[in-house]
N, CA and C of each residue as an Amber inpcrd file, in Angstrom:
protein
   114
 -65.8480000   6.6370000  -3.4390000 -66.5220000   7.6570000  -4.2050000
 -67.9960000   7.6320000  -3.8380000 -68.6870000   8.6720000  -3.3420000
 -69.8900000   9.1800000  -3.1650000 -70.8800000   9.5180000  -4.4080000
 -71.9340000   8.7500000  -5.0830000 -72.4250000   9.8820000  -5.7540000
 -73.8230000   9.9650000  -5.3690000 -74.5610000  10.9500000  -5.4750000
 -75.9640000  11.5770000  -5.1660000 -76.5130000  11.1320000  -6.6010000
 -77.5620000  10.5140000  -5.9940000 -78.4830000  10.0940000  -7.3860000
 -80.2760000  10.6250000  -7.0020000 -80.2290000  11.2800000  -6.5670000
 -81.4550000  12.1320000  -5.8690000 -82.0810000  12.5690000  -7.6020000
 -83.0370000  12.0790000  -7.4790000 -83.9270000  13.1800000  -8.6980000
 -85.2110000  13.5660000  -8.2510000 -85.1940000  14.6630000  -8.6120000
 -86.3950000  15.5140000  -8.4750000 -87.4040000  15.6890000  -9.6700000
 -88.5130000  16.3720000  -9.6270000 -89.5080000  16.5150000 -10.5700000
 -89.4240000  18.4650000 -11.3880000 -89.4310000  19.2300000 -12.3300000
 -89.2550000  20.0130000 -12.3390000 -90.3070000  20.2930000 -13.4540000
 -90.6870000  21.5310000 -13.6780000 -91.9160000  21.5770000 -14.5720000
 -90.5730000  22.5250000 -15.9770000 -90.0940000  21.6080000 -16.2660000
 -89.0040000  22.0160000 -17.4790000 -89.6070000  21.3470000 -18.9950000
 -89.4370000  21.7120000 -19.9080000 -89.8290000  21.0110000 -21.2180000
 -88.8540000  20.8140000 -22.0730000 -88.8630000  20.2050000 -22.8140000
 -87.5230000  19.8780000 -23.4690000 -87.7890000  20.7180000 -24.7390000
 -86.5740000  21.4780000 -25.3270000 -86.7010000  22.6460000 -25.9100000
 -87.1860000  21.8950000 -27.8480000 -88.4000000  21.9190000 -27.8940000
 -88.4820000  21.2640000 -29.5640000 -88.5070000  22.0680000 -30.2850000
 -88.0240000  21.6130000 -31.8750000 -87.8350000  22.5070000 -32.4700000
 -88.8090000  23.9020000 -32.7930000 -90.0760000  23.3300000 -32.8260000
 -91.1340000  24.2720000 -33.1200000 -91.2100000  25.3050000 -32.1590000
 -90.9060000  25.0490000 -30.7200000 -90.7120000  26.3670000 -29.5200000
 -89.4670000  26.9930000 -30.0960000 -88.5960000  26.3400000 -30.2770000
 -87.4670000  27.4790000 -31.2190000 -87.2940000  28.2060000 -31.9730000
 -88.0450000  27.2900000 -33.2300000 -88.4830000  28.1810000 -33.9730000
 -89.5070000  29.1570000 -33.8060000 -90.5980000  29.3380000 -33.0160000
 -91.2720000  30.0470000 -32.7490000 -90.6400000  31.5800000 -31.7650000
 -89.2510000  30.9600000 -31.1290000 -89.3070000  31.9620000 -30.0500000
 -88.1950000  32.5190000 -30.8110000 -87.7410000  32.1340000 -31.8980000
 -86.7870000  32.9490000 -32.6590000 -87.0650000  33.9310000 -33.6740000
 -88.4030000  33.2070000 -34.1520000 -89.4880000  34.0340000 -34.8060000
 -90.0710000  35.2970000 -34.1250000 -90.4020000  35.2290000 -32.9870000
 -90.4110000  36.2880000 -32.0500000 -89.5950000  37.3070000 -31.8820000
 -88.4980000  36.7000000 -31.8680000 -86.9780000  37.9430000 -31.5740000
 -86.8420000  38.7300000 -32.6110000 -86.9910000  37.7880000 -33.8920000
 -86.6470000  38.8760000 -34.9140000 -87.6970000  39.5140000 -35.4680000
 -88.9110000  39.5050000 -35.2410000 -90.0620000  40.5890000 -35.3900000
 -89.5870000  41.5170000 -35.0720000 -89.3690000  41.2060000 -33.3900000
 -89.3030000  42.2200000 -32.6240000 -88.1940000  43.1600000 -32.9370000
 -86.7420000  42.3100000 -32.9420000 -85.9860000  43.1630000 -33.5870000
 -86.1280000  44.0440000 -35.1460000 -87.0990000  43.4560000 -35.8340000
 -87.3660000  44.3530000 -36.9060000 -87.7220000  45.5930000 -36.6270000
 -89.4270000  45.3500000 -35.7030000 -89.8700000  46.0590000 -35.5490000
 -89.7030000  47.8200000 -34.9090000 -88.2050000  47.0990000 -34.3720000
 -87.3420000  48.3160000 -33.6830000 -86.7940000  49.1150000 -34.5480000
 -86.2670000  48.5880000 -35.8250000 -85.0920000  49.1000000 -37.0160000
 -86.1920000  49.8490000 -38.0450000 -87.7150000  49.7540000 -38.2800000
 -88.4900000  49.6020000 -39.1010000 -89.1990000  51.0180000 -38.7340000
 -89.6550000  51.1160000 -37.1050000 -90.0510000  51.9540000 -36.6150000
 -89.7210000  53.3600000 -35.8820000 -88.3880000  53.0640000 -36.0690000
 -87.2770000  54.1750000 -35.3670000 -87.0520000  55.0100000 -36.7070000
């Protein structure tokens, strides 16, 4: 059995809650803002 253990560097962040909550907070503005303004 072969395995590749190669790691690389990637500019990724690990998803915390506060970016979640923030980017979910986002969506549903936005989606308000669609239902609100139409």
């Amino acid at each position: 059995m072969n395995v590749d253990t190669t790691v690389q560097e990637k500019a990724i962040t690990f998803p915390t809650d506060a970016k979640l909550y923030h980017r979910m907070r986002q969506v549903l503005v936005k989606e308000a803002s669609k239902e609100i303004f139409n």
